[in-house]
Tab-separated table of C-alpha atoms in Angstrom:
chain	number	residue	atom	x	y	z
A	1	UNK	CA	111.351	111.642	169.066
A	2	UNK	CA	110.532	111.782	172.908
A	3	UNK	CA	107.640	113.619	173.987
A	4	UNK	CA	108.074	115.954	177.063
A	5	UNK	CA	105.124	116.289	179.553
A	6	UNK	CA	106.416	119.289	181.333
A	7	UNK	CA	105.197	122.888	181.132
A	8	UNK	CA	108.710	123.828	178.857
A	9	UNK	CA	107.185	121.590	176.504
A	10	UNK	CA	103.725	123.519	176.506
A	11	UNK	CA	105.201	126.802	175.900
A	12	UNK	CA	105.540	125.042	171.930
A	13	UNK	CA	101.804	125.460	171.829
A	14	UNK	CA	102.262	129.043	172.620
A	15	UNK	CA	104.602	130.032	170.341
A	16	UNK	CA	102.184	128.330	167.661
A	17	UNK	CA	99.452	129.815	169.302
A	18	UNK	CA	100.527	133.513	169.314
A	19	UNK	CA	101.442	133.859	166.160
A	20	UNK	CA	100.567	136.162	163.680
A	21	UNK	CA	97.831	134.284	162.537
A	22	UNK	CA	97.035	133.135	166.201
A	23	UNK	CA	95.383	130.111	165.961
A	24	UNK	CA	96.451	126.392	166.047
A	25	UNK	CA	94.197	125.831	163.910
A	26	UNK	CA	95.979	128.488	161.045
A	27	UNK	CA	97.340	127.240	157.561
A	28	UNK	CA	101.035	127.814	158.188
A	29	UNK	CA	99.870	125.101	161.004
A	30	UNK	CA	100.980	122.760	158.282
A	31	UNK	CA	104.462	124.274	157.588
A	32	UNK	CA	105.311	122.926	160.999
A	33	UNK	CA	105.355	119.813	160.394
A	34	UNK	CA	107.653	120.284	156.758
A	35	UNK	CA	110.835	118.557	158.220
A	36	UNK	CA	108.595	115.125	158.993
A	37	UNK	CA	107.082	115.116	155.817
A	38	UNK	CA	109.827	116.065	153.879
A	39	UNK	CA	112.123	113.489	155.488
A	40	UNK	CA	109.395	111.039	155.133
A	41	UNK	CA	108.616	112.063	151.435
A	42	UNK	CA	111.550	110.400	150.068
A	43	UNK	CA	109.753	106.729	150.216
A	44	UNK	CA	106.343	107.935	148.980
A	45	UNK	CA	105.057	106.044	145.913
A	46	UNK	CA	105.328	107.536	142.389
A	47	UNK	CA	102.945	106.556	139.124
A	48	UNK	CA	104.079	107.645	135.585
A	49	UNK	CA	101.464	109.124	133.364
A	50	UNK	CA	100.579	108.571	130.053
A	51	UNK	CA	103.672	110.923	129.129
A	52	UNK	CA	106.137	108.846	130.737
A	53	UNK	CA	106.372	111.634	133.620
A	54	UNK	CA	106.417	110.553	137.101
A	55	UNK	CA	104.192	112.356	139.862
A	56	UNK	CA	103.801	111.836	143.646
A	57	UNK	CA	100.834	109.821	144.577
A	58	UNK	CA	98.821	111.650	147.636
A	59	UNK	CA	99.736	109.306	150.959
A	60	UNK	CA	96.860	107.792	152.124
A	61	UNK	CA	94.469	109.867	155.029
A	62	UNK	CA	94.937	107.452	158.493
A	63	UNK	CA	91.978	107.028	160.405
A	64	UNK	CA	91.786	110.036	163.502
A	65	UNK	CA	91.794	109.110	166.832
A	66	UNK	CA	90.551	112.722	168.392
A	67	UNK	CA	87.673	112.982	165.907
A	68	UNK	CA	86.813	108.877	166.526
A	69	UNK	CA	83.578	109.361	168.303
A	70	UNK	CA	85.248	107.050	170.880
A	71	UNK	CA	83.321	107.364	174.803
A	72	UNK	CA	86.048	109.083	177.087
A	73	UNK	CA	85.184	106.738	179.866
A	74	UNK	CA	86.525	103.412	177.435
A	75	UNK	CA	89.070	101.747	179.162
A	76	UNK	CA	92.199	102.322	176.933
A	77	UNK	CA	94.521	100.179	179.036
A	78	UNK	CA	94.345	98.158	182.045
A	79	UNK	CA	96.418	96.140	184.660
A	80	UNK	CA	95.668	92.381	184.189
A	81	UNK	CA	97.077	91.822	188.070
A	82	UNK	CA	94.110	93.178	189.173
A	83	UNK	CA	95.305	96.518	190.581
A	84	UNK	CA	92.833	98.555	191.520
A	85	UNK	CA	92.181	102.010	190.578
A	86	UNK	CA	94.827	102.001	187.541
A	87	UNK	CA	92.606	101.718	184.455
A	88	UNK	CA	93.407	104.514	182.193
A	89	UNK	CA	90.515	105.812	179.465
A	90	UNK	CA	90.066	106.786	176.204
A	91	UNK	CA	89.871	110.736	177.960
A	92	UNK	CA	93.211	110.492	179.674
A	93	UNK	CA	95.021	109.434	176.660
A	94	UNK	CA	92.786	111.667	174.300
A	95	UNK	CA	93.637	114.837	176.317
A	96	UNK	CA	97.793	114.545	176.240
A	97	UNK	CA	97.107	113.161	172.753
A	98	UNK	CA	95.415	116.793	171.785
A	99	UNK	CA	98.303	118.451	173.852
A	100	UNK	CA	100.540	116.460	171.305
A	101	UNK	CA	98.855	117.587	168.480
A	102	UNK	CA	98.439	121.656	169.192
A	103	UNK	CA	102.404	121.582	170.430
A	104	UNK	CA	103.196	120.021	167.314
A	105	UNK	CA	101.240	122.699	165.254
A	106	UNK	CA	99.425	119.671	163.165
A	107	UNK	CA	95.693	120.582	162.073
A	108	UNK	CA	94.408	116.855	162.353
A	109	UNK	CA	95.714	113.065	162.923
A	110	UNK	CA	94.964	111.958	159.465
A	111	UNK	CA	97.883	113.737	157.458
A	112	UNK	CA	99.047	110.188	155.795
A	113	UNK	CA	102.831	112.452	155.250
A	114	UNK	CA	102.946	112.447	158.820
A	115	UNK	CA	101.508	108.842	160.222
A	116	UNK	CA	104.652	107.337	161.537
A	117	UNK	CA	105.633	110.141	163.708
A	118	UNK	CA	102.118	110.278	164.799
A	119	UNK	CA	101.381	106.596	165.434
A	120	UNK	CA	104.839	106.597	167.339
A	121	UNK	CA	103.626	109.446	169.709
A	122	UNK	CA	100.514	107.745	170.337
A	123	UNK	CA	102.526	104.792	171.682
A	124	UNK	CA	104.758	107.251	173.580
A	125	UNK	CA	101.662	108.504	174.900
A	126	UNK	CA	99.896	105.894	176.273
A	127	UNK	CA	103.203	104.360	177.435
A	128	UNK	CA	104.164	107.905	179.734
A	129	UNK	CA	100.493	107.391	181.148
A	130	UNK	CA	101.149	103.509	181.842
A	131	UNK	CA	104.708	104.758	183.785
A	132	UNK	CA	102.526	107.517	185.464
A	133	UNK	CA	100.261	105.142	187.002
A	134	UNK	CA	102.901	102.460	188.197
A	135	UNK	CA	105.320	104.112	189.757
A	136	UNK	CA	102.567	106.361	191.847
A	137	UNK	CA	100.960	102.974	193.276
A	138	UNK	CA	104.614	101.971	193.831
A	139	UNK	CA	106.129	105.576	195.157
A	140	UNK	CA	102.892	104.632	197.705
A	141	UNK	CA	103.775	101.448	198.362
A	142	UNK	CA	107.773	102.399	199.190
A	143	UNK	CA	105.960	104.472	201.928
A	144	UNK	CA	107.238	108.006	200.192
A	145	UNK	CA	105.102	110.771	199.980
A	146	UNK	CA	105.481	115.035	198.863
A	147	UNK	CA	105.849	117.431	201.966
A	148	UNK	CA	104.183	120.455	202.098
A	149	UNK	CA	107.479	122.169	200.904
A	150	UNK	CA	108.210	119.787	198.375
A	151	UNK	CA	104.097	120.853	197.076
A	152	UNK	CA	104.649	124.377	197.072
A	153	UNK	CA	108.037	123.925	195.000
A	154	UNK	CA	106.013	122.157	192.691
A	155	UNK	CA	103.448	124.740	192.226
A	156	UNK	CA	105.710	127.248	192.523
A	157	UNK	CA	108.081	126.209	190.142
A	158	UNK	CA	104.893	125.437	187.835
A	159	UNK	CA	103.378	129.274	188.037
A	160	UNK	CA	106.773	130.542	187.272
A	161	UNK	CA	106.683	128.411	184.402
A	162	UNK	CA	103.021	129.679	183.267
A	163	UNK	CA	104.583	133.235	183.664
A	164	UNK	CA	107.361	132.476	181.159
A	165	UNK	CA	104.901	131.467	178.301
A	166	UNK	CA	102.410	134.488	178.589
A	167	UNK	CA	105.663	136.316	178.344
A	168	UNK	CA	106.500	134.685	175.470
A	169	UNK	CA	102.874	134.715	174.160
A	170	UNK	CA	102.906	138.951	175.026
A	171	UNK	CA	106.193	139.551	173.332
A	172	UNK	CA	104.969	137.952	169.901
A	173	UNK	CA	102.128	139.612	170.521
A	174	UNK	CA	103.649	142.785	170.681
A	175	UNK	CA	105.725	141.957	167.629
A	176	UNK	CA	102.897	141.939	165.614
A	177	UNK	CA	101.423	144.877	166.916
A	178	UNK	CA	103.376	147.451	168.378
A	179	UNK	CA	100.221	149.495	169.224
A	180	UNK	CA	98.864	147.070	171.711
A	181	UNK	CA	98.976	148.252	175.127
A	182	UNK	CA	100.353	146.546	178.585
A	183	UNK	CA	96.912	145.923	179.506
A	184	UNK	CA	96.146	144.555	176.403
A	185	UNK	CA	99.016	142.459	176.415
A	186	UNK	CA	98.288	140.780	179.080
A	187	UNK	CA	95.013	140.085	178.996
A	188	UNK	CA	95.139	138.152	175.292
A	189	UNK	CA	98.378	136.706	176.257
A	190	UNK	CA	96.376	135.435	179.645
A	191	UNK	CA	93.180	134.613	176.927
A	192	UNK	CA	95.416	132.854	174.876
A	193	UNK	CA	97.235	130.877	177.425
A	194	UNK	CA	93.866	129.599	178.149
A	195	UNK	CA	92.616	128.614	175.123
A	196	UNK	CA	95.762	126.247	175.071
A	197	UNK	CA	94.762	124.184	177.607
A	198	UNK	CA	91.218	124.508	176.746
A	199	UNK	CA	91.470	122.963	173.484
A	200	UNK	CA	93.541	120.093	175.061
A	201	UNK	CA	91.040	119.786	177.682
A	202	UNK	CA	93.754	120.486	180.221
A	203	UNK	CA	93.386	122.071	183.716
A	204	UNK	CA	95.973	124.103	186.045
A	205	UNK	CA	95.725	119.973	188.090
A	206	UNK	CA	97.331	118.728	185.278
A	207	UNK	CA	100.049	121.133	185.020
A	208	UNK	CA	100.500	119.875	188.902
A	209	UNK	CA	100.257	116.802	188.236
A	210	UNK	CA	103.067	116.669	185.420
A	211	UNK	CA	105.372	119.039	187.525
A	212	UNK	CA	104.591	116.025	190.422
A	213	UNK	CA	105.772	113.026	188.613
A	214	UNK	CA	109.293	114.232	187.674
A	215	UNK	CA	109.945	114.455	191.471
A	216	UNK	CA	108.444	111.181	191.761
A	217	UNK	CA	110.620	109.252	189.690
A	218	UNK	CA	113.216	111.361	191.035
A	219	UNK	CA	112.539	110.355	194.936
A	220	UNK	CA	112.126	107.006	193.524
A	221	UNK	CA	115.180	106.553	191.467
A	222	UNK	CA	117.015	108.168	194.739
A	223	UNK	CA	115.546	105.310	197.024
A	224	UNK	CA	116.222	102.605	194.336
A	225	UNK	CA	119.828	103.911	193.737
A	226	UNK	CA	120.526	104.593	197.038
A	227	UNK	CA	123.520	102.223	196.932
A	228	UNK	CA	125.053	102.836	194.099
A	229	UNK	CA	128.451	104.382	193.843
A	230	UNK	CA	130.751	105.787	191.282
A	231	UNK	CA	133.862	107.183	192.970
A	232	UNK	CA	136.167	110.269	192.460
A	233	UNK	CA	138.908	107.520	190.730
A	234	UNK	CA	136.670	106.163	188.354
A	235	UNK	CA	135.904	109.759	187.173
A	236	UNK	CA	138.892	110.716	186.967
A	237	UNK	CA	139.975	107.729	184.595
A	238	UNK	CA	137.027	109.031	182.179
A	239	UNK	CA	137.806	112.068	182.352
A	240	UNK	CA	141.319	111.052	181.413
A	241	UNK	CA	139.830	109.105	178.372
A	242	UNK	CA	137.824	112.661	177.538
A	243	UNK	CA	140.776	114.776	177.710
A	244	UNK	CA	142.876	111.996	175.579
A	245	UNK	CA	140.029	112.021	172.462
A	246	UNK	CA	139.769	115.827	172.786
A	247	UNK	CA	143.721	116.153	171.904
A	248	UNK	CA	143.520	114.003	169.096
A	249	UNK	CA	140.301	115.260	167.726
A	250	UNK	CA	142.093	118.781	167.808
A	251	UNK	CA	145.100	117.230	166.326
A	252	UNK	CA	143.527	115.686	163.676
A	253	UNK	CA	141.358	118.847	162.389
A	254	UNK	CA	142.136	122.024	164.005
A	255	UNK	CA	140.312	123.605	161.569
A	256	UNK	CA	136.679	122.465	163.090
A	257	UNK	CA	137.927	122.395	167.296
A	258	UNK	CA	134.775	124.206	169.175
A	259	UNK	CA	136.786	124.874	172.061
A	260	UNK	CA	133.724	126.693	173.553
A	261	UNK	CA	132.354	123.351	174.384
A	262	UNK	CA	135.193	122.141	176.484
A	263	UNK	CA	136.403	125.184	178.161
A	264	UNK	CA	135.968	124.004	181.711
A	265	UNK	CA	137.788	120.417	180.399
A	266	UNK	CA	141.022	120.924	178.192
A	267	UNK	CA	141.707	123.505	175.303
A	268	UNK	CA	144.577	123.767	173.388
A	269	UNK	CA	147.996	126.141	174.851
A	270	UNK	CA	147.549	129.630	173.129
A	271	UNK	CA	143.792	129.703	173.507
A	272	UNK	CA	142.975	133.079	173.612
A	273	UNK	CA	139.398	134.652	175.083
A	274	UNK	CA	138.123	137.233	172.698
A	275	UNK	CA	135.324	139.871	172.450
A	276	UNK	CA	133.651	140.970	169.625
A	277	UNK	CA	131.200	143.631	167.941
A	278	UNK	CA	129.757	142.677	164.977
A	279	UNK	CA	128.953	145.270	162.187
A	280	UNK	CA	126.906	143.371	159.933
A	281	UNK	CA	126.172	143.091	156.558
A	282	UNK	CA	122.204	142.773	155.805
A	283	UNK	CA	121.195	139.419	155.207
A	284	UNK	CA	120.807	139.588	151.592
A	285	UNK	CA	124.070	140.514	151.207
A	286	UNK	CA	125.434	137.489	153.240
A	287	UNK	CA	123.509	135.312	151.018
A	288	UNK	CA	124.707	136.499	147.694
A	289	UNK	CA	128.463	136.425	148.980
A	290	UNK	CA	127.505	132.643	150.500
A	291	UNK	CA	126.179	132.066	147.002
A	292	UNK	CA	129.203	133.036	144.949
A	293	UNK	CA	131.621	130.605	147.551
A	294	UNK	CA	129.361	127.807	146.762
A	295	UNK	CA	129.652	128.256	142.978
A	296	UNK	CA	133.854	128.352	143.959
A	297	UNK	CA	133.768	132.381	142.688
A	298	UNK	CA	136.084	133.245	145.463
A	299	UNK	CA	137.138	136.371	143.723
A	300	UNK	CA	133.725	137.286	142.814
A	301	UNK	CA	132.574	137.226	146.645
A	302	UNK	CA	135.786	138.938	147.576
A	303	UNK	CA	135.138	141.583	145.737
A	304	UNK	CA	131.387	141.900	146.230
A	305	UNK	CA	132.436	141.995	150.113
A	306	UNK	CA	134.885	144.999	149.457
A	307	UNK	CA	132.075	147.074	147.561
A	308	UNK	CA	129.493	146.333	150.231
A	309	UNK	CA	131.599	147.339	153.426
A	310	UNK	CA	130.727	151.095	152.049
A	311	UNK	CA	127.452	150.400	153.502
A	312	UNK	CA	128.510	149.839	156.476
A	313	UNK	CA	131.600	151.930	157.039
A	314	UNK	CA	129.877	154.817	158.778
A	315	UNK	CA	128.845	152.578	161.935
A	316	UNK	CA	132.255	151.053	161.919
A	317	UNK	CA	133.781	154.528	161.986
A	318	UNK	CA	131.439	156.260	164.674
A	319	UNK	CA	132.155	152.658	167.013
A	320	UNK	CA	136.082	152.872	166.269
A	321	UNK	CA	136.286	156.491	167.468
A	322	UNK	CA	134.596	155.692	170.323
A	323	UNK	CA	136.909	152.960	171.459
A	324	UNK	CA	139.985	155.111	170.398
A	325	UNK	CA	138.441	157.622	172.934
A	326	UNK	CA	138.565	155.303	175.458
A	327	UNK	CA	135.032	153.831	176.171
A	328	UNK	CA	134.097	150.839	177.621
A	329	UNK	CA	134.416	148.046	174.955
A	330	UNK	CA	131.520	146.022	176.873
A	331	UNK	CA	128.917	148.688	176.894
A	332	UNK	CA	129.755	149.621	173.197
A	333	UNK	CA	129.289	145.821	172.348
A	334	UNK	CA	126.022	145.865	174.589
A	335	UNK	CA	124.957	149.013	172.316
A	336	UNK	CA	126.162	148.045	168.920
A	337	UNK	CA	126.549	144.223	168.805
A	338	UNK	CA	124.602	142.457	166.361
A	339	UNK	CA	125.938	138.922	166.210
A	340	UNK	CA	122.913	137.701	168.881
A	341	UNK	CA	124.923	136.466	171.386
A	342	UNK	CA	127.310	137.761	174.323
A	343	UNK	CA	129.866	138.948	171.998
A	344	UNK	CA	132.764	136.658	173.806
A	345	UNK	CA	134.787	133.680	171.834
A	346	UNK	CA	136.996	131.446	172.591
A	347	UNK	CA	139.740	130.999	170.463
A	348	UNK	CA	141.644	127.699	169.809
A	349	UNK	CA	144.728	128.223	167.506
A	350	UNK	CA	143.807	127.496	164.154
A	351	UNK	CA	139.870	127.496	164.310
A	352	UNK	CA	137.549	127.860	161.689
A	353	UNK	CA	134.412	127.526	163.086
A	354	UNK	CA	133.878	131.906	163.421
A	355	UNK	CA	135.809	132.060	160.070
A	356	UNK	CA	138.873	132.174	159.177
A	357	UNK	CA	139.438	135.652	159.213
A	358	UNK	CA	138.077	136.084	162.578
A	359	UNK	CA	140.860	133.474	164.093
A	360	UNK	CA	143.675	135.155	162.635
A	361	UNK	CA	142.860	138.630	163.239
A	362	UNK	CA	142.478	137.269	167.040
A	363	UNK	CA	145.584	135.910	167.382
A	364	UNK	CA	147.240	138.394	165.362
A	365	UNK	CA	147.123	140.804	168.519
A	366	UNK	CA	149.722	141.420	170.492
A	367	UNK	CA	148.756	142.490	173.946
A	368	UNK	CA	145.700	141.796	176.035
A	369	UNK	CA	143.564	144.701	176.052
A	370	UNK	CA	144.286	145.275	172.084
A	371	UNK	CA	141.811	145.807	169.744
A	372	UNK	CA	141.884	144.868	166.250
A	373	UNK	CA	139.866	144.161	163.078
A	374	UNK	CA	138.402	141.286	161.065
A	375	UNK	CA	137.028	141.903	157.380
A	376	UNK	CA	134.576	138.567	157.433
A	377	UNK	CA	131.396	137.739	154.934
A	378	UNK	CA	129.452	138.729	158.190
A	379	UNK	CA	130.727	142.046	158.104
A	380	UNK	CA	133.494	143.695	160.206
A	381	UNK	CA	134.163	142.043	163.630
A	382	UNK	CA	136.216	144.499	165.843
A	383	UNK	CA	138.012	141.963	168.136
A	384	UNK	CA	139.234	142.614	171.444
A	385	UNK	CA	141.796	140.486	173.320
A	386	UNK	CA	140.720	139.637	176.303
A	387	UNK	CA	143.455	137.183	177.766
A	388	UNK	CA	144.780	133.776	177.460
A	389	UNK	CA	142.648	130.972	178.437
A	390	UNK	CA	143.865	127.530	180.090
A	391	UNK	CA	142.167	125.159	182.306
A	392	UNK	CA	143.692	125.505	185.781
A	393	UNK	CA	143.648	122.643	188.380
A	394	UNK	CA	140.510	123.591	190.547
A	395	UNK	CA	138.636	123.955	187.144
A	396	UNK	CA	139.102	120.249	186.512
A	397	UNK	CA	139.061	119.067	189.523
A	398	UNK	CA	135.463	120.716	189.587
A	399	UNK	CA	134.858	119.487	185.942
A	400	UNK	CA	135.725	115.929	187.156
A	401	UNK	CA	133.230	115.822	190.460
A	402	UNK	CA	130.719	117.324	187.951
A	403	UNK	CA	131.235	114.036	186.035
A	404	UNK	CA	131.374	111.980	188.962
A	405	UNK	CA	127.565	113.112	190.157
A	406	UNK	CA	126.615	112.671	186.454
A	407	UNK	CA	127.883	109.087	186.370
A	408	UNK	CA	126.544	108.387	189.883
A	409	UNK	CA	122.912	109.578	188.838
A	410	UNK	CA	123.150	107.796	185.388
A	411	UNK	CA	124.244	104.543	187.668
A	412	UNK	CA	120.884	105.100	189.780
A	413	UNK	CA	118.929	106.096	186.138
A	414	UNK	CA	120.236	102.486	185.323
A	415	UNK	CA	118.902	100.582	188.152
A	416	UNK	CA	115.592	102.486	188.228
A	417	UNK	CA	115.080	101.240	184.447
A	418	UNK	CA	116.107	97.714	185.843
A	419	UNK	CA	112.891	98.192	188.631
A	420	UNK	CA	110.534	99.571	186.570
A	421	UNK	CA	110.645	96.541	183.643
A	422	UNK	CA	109.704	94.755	186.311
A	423	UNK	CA	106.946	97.056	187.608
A	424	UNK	CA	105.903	96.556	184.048
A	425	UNK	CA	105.492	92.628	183.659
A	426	UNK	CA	104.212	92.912	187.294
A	427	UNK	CA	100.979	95.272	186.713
A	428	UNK	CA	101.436	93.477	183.268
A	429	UNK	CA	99.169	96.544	181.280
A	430	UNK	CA	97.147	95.489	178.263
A	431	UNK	CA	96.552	98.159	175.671
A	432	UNK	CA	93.241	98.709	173.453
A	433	UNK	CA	95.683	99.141	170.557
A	434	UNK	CA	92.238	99.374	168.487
A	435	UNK	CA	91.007	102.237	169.988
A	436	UNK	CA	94.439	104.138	170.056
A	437	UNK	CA	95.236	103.411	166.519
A	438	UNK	CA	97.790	101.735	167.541
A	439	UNK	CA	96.844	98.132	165.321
């Protein structure tokens, strides 16, 4: 797990904090957190009864750190070089630590199901604010500073960001109450926004001040780096290597290629670009037919498909006669698709990852332009082909200086890393592990 201090990560809190129930502080606050304690479940201790029956023994409550009683103004860590101005208190840690908890959607710290992942963000925690406070004094000391442009970026880019989440916040909002107006909208969505950072005790100067420190490191991994090189060659020879382990992955198992994720890299000759409109089945009916292939009743689900495309035959007709008429395939796939996403595939000969029946039907036509279609446990997929796809020169050669700036910035990542262990044994921080719950 790495926690994120940026304002993406806050809009978490305000998808938990706009929902139906809105409050953090609701009972599906707890279903959140399932996956952790679920994965963690699996080593909790069992007792057998007098029966002989075993049962799960509750995990032990952990003591809470943001209900401790703890002064906000205790030194939580400290430089032992004697830096000045660098100690960090119990209220800086406490108020990202609150921000961890409402993003994560847990009601307390003392969930004993969930104290590893918790004790390891408290550590992540207090180590971010540790990093925070070095590489300012040394961003100072390298002379560097934030123009005025540089400032308004950062506040620009972080009121953009703000906008984004009461957007979020108004359209779940809106969701749950179609009868709300504009107006209304947007002034619980702006309440609610507020109460976030309220209950972590955050201000609009922390917001700033996280937006700051990403293009601090940056300016200082740029300064630090500043000689490091990875040439055009050395790309090149990995992405050589790439292209080489993409042929024989596709080689090996066709059946699983996701040539989607390497279309600007290499695909396979007789890839084919396809677009689709989905007429779905409803979901209940995709889970019964998903349910009969896991049981191996082929036949059964077959069959069960056939009856259940009646349902659904009406929309296929009215969206068939309308391509046969000659309208645009795009805007009827704008109006009708249901598949969620931009209705365009690639196609790598001999993929399964859309289904089977999907590949096949797309390769099966003839002539770009064509239109065919796919009988699928989704539903029918009217496929359009589109046009061959390969990866001409420029396209790698763009691919490959892509890489190269990748490589060059994970080069300057590296030597940042180098500086800042020994930033670290320099300022040489010592942690109140008591006090963070950290012993």
């Amino acid at each position: 797990m790495k926690l994120t201090r940026t304002l993406a990560a806050l809009t978490a809190a305000a998808v938990i904090l706009s929902s139906t129930a809105c409050s953090i502080k609701s009972a599906s606050s707890s279903e959140s957190a399932s996956a952790v304690s679920t994965a963690e479940s699996s080593g909790t201790a069992q007792s057998a009864d007098t029966d002989g029956t075993a049962e799960t023994s509750e995990p032990e409550p952990v003591p809470s750190i943001a209900e401790s009683g703890t002064a906000a103004d205790t030194i939580a860590a400290s430089p032992t070089n004697g830096a000045e101005g660098m100690d960090i208190t119990f209220g800086d840690f406490l108020r990202e630590y609150k921000y961890f908890l409402e993003r994560s959607g847990y009601d307390n710290d003392t969930d004993g199901s969930n104290a590893d992942t918790i004790k390891q963000a408290r550590q992540q925690i207090i180590d971010a604010i540790i990093e925070d406070r070095i590489v300012r004094a040394k961003f100072a000391e390298y002379g560097m500073t934030i123009s005025d442009d540089e400032e308004a970026d950062i506040r620009s880019q972080v009121e953009s960001g703000i906008e984004s989440i009461k957007t979020g916040i108004k359209t779940t909002l809106s969701s749950a109450d179609d009868s709300l107006t504009d107006e209304e909208l947007t002034a619980q969505a702006e309440e609610k926004f507020q109460q976030i950072l309220d209950d972590c005790g955050l201000t609009m100067d922390n917001l700033y001040s996280w937006q700051e420190i990403t293009l601090i490191k940056q300016k200082l991994t740029d300064e630090i780096g500043r000689d490091a090189t990875y040439s055009y060659e050395q790309a090149e020879e990995r992405m050589t290597a790439l292209i080489d382990s993409l042929k024989s992955q596709y080689e090996s198992d066709p059946a699983t290629f996701y040539g989607q994720n390497y279309a600007n890299i290499w695909i396979p000759e007789g890839s084919r670009a396809v677009k689709g409109i989905l007429v779905g089945f409803n979901s209940t009916v995709y889970s019964l037919m998903q349910q009969l292939r896991s049981a191996d009743r082929n036949d059964d689900a077959d069959e069960y498909r056939q009856d259940k495309l009646a349902d659904i035959q009406d929309k296929y007709d009215e969206i068939m006669a309308k391509i046969n008429a000659g309208e645009d395939f795009d805007k009827l796939m704008e109006e009708y698709g249901e598949d969620g996403g931009n209705g365009t595939f690639l196609v790598t000969p001999g993929t399964e990852v859309y289904g089977k029946e999907f590949e096949e039907c797309a390769m099966s036509i003839e002539n770009p332009g064509d239109v065919a279609t796919a009988v699928t446990d989704f539903g029918y997929y009217i496929v359009k082909y589109v046009d061959e796809v390969t990866v001409n020169a420029d396209t790698l050669k763009t691919s490959t200086e892509d890489l190269q700036a990748y490589l060059l910035e994970n080069e300057k990542t590296k030597l940042y890393n180098e500086e800042y262990e020994k930033w670290k044994t320099e300022y040489g921080f010592e942690v109140n592990n008591e006090i963070l719950g950290l012993d």
